[in-house]
Coordinates of C-alpha atoms in Angstrom, one line a residue:
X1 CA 30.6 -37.5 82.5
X2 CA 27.4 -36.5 84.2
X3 CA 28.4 -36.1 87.9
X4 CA 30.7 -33.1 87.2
X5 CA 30.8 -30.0 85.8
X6 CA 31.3 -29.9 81.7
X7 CA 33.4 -27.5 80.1
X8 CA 32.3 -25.8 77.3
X9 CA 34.5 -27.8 74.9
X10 CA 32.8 -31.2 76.1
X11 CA 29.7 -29.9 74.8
X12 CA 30.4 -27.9 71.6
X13 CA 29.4 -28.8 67.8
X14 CA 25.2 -29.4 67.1
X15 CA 27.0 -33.2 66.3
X16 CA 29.3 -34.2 69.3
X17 CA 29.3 -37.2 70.9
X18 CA 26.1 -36.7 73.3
X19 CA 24.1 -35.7 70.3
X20 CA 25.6 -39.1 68.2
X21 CA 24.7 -40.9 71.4
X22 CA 21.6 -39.7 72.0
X23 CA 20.6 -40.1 68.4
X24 CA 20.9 -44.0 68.6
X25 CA 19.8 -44.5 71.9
X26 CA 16.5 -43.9 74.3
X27 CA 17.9 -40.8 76.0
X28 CA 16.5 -37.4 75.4
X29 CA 19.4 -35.2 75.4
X30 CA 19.2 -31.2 75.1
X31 CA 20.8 -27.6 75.8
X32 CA 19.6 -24.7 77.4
X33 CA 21.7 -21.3 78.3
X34 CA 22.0 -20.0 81.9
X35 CA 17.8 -18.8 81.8
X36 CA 16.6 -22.4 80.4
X37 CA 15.9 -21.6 77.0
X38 CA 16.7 -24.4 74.9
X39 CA 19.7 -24.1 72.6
X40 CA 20.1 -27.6 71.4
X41 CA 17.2 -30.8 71.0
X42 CA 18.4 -34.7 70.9
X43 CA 16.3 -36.5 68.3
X44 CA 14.2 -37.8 71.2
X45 CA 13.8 -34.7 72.8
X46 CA 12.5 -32.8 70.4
X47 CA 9.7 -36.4 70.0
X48 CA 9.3 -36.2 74.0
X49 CA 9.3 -32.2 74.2
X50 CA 6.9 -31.7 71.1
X51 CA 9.6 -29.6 69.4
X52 CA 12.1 -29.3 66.4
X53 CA 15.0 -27.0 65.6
X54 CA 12.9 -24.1 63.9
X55 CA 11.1 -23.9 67.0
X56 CA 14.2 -23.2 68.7
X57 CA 14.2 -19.8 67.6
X58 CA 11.0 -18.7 69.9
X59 CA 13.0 -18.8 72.7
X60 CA 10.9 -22.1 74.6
X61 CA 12.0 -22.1 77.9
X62 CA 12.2 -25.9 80.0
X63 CA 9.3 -24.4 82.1
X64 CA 7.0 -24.4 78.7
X65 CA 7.2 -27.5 78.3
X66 CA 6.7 -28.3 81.9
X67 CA 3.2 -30.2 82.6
X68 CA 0.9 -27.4 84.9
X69 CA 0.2 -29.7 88.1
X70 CA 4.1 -29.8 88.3
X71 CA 5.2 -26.6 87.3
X72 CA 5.1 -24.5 90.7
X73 CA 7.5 -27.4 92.1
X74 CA 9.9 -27.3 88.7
X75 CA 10.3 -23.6 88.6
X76 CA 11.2 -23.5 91.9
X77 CA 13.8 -26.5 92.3
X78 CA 15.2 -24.6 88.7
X79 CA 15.5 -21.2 90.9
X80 CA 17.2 -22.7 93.8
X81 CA 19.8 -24.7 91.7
X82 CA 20.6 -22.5 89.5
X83 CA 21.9 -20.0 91.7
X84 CA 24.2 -21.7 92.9
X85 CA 25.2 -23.6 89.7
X86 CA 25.2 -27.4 90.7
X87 CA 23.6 -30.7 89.1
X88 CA 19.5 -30.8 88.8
X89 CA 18.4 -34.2 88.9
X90 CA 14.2 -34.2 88.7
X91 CA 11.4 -36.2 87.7
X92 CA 10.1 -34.0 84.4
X93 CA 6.3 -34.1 84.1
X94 CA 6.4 -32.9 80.4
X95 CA 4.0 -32.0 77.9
X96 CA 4.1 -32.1 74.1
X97 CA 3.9 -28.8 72.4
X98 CA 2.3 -30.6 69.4
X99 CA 0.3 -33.2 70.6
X100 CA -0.2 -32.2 74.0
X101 CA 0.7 -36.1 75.5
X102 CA 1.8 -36.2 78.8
X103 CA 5.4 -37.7 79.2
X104 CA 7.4 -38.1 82.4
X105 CA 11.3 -37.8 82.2
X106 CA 14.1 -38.7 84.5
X107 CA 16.1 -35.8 84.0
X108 CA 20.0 -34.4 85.2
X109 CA 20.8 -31.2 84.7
X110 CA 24.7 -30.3 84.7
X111 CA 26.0 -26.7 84.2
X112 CA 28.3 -26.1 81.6
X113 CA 31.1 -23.8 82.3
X114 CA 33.5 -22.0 79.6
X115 CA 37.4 -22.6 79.9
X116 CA 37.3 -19.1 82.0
X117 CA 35.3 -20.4 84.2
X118 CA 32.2 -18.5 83.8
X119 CA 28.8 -20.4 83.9
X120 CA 27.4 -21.0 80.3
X121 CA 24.2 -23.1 80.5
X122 CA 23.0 -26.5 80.9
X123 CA 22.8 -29.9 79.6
X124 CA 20.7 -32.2 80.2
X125 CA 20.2 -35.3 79.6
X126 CA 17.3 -38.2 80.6
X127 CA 15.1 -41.4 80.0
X128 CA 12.0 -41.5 79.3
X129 CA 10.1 -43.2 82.5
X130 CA 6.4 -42.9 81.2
X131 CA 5.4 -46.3 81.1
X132 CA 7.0 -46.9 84.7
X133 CA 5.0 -43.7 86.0
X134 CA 1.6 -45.2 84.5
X135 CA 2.5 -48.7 86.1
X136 CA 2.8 -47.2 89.0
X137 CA 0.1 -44.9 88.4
X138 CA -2.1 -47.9 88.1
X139 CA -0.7 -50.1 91.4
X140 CA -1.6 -47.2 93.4
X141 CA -5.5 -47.2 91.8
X142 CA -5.4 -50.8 92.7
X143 CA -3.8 -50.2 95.8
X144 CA -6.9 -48.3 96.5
X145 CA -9.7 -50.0 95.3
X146 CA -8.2 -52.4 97.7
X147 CA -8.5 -50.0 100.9
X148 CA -11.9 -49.0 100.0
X149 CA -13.6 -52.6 99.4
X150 CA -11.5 -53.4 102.7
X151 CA -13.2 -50.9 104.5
X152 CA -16.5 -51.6 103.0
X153 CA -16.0 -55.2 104.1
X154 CA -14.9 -54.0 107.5
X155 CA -18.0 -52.6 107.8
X156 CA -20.6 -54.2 107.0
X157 CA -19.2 -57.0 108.7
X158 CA -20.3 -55.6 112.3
X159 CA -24.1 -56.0 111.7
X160 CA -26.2 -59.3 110.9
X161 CA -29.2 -57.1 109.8
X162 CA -29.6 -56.4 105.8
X163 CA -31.3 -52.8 106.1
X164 CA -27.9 -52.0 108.8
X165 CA -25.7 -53.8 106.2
X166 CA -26.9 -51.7 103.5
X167 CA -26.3 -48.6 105.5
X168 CA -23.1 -48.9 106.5
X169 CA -22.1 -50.5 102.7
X170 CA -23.6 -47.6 101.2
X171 CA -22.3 -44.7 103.3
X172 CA -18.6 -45.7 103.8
X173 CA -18.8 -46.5 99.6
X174 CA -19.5 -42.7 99.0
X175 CA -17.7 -41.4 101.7
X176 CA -14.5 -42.9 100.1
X177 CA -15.8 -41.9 96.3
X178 CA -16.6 -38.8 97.8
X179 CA -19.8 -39.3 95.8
X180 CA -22.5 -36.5 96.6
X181 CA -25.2 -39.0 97.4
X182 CA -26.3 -42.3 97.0
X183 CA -29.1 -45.0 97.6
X184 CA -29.8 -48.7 98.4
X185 CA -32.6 -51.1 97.5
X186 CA -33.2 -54.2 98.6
X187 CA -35.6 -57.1 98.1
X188 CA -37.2 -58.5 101.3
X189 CA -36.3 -62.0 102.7
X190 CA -39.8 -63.2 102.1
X191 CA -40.1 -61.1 98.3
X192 CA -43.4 -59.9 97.1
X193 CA -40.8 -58.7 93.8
X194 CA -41.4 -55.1 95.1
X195 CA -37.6 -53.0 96.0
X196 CA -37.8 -51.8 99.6
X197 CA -35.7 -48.5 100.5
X198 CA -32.9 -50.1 102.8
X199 CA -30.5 -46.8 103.1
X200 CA -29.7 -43.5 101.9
X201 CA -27.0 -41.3 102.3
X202 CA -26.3 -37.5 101.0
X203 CA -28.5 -35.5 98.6
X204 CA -30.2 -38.8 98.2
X205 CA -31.5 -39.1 102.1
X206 CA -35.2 -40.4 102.2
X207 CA -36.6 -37.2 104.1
X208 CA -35.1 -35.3 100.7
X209 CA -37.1 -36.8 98.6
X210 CA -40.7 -36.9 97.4
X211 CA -42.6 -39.7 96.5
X212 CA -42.4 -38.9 93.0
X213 CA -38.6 -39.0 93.2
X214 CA -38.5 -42.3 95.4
X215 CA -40.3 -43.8 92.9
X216 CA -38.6 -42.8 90.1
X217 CA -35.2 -44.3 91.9
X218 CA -37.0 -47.5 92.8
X219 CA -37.6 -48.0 89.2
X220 CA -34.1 -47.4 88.0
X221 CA -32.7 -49.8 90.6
X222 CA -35.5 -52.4 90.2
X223 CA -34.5 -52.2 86.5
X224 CA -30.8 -53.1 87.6
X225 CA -32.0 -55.6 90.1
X226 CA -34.1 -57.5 87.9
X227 CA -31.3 -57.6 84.7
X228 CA -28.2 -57.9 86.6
X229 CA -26.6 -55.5 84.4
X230 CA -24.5 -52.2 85.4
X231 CA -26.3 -48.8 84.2
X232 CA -23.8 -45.6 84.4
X233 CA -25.2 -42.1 83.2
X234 CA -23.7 -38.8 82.6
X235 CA -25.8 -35.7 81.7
X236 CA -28.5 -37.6 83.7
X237 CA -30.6 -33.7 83.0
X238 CA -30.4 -34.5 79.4
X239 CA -31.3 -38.1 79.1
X240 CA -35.3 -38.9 79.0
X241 CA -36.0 -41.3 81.9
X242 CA -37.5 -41.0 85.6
X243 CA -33.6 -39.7 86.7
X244 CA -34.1 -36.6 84.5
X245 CA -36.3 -34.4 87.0
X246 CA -34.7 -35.5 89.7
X247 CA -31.5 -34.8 88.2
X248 CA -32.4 -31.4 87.5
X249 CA -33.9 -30.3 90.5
X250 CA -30.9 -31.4 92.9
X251 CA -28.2 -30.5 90.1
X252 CA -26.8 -33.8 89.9
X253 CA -24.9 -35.1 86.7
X254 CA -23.5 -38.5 86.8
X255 CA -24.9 -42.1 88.2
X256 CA -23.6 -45.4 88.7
X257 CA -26.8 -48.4 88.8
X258 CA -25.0 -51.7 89.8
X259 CA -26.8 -55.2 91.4
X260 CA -26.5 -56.1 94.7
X261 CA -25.6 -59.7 94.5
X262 CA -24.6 -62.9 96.6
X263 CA -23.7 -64.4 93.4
X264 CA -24.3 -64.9 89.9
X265 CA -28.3 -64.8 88.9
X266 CA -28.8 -64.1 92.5
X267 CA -29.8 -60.5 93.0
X268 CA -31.0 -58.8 96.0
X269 CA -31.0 -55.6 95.2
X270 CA -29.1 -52.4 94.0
X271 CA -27.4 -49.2 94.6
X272 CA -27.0 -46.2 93.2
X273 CA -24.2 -43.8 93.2
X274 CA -24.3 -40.1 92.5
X275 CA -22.3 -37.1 91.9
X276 CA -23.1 -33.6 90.8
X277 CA -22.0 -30.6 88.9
X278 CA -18.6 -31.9 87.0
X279 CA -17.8 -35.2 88.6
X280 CA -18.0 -38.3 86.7
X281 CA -17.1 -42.0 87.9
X282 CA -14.3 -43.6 85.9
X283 CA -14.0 -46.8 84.6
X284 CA -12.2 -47.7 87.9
X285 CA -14.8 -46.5 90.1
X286 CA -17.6 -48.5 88.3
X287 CA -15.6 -51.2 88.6
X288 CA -15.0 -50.4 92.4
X289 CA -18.8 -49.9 93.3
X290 CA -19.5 -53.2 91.1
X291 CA -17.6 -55.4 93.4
X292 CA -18.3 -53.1 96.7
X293 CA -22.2 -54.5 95.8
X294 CA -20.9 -57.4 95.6
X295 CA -19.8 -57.7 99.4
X296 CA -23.0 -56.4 100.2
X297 CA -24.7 -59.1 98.6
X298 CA -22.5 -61.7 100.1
X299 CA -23.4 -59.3 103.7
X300 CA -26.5 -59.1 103.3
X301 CA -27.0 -63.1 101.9
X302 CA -25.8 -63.8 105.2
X303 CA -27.7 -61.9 106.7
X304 CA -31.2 -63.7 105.6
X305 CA -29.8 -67.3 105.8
X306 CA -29.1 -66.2 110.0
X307 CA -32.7 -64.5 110.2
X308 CA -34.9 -67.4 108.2
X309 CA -32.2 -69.7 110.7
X310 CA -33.6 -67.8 113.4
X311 CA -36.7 -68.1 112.6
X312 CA -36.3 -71.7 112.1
X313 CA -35.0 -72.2 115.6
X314 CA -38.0 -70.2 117.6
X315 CA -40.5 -72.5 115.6
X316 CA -38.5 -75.3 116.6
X317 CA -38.3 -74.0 120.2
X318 CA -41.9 -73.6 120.3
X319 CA -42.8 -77.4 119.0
X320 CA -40.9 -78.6 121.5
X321 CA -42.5 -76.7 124.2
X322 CA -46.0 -77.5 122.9
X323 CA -45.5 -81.2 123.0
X324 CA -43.3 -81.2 126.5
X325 CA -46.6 -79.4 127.5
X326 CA -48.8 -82.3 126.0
X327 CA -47.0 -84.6 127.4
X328 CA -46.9 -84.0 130.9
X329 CA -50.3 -82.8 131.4
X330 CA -53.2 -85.4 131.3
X331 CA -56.0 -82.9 131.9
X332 CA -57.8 -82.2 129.0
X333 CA -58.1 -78.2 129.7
X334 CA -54.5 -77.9 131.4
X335 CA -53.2 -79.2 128.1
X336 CA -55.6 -76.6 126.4
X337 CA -54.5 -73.8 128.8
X338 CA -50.8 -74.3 128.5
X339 CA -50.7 -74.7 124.6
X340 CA -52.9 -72.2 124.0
X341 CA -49.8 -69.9 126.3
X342 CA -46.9 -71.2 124.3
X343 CA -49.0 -70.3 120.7
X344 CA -49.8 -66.6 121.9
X345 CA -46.3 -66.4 123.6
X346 CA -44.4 -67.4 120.0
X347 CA -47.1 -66.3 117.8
X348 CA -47.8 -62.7 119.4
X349 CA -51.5 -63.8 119.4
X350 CA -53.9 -61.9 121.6
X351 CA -56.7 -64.1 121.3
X352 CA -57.1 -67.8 120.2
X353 CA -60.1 -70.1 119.9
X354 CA -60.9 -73.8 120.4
X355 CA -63.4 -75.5 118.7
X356 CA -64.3 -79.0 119.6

């Protein structure tokens, strides 16, 4: 049994009955003496580990085999137990020695003790929980793209004006990517086809940039903008294109292009997404900035439908006012005088004629 102490004669023979177990089964069983250098390797240990009996002679320790971003936290736990000779039970980050694939195993360690008494070494035996860690693994990427386009949402919820919605899109995006900079076109409500700068944000900002660079952006995103299609670069330095010098002279490295739509065939703009030196955007992350322009879209849709609405309404207002004004003045130049008020009032007009 596991949850005691083995005796060296529970464990002895290269074919007792863990090894026969283990051998027709999904557990990875194996040996080690007292330092945790293997002695003995289960079938499926040796395929999780990397390993096989010859190697066995090299003297691999457990910690070899142990994956770098958890081996400070394995050695240690190993230290502490070991002194004091009781069970080990740990989640094994392991890496192949052969083909270097990362596996993670629910291991229990349980000393072995001779029929003196004297401690002998350990045996351990586990299950192999790798596609549970990368299930996991992936709920919690989910979990995440979830908090970010929440937040986005959040934000860009608090302002009804497009250039503000872009803004505050844009920033909290990079912010969460930790992206070194980023930028936001946007077509105007009343379009001339020309991308108008709506927000900046990091290496990007519009007082960092020259015209030439501007423009070279502008191009990029109207590109994006005007296909509806995602453009993600890497090596931007090395690729021929308008990004290249501006690439170069800020050291950035990777970029992420994606449309800012309302909906499908509908696009009102587009951002761009930066990093430098060695970061890169995964597959994930284009996905995440892919829907995060999406919200602005929807944002920033909303945003024009209230503003033409408004607009709407003031010309109303003012129609009304003009003919309440006709109507209750008989006077040929009182009606002149008061119209001509309510047209320079709504219009901003500073001067307006009469013919007649």
């Amino acid at each position: 049994a596991l949850n005691k102490q083995l005796s060296i004669s529970d464990v002895s023979g290269h074919h007792g009955p863990s090894y026969h177990m283990s051998d027709h089964s999904e557990a990875v069983f194996f040996r080690t003496n007292r330092s945790f250098i293997f002695t003995k390797l289960g079938t499926h240990a040796q395929r999780s580990f990397g390993l096989n009996q010859q190697d066995l002679r090299k003297g691999i320790n457990l910690l070899d085999i142990v994956h770098p971003s958890s081996f400070i936290r394995v050695r240690d736990l190993l230290r502490e137990r070991s002194e004091r000779a009781e069970d080990i039970e740990l989640e094994l980050h392991a890496r192949s020695q052969r083909t270097l694939e990362d596996n993670w195993i629910l291991v229990r360690l349980v000393p072995v003790i001779t029929e003196r008494g004297e401690f002998h070494g350990w045996s351990g035996f586990g299950v192999d929980i790798t596609a549970q860690k990368e299930a996991q693994r992936d709920f919690e990427k989910k979990q995440k793209q979830v908090a970010v386009l929440r937040k986005v949402s959040d934000s860009v919820g608090t302002s009804i004006e497009a250039e503000e919605i872009a803004d505050l899109g844009l920033s909290t995006l990079c912010e969460e990517l930790e992206a070194d900079g980023g930028i936001c076109f946007l077509f105007q409500l009343e379009s001339t086809g020309q991308l108008k700068l709506a927000s900046s944000y990091g290496l990007i900002r519009q007082e960092h940039l020259d015209p030439a660079e501007l423009s070279a952006m502008q191009s990029v995103c109207s590109a994006v903008a005007d296909s509806g299609e995602t453009m993600v670069f890497s090596n931007i330095a090395n690729i021929d294109g308008p990004l290249a010098a501006l690439a170069e002279n800020r050291g950035l490295n990777s970029a992420v292009v994606v449309p800012i739509g309302a909906k499908r065939q509908e696009d009102l703009g587009a951002i761009a997404i930066f990093g430098k030196g060695d970061r890169s955007f995964s597959e994930e992350d284009v996905l995440l900035i892919n829907l995060a322009g999406l919200q602005v879209g929807i944002a920033a849709r909303q945003s024009y439908v209230f503003t033409a609405y408004r607009k709407q309404t003031k010309r109303l207002e003012a129609l009304y006012r003009l003919s309440h004004a006709l109507s209750t003045n008989m006077i040929f130049d009182d009606i002149v005088r008061k119209s001509f008020e309510i047209m320079k009032e709504e219009l901003g007009l500073k001067r307006l004629w009469l013919g007649l």
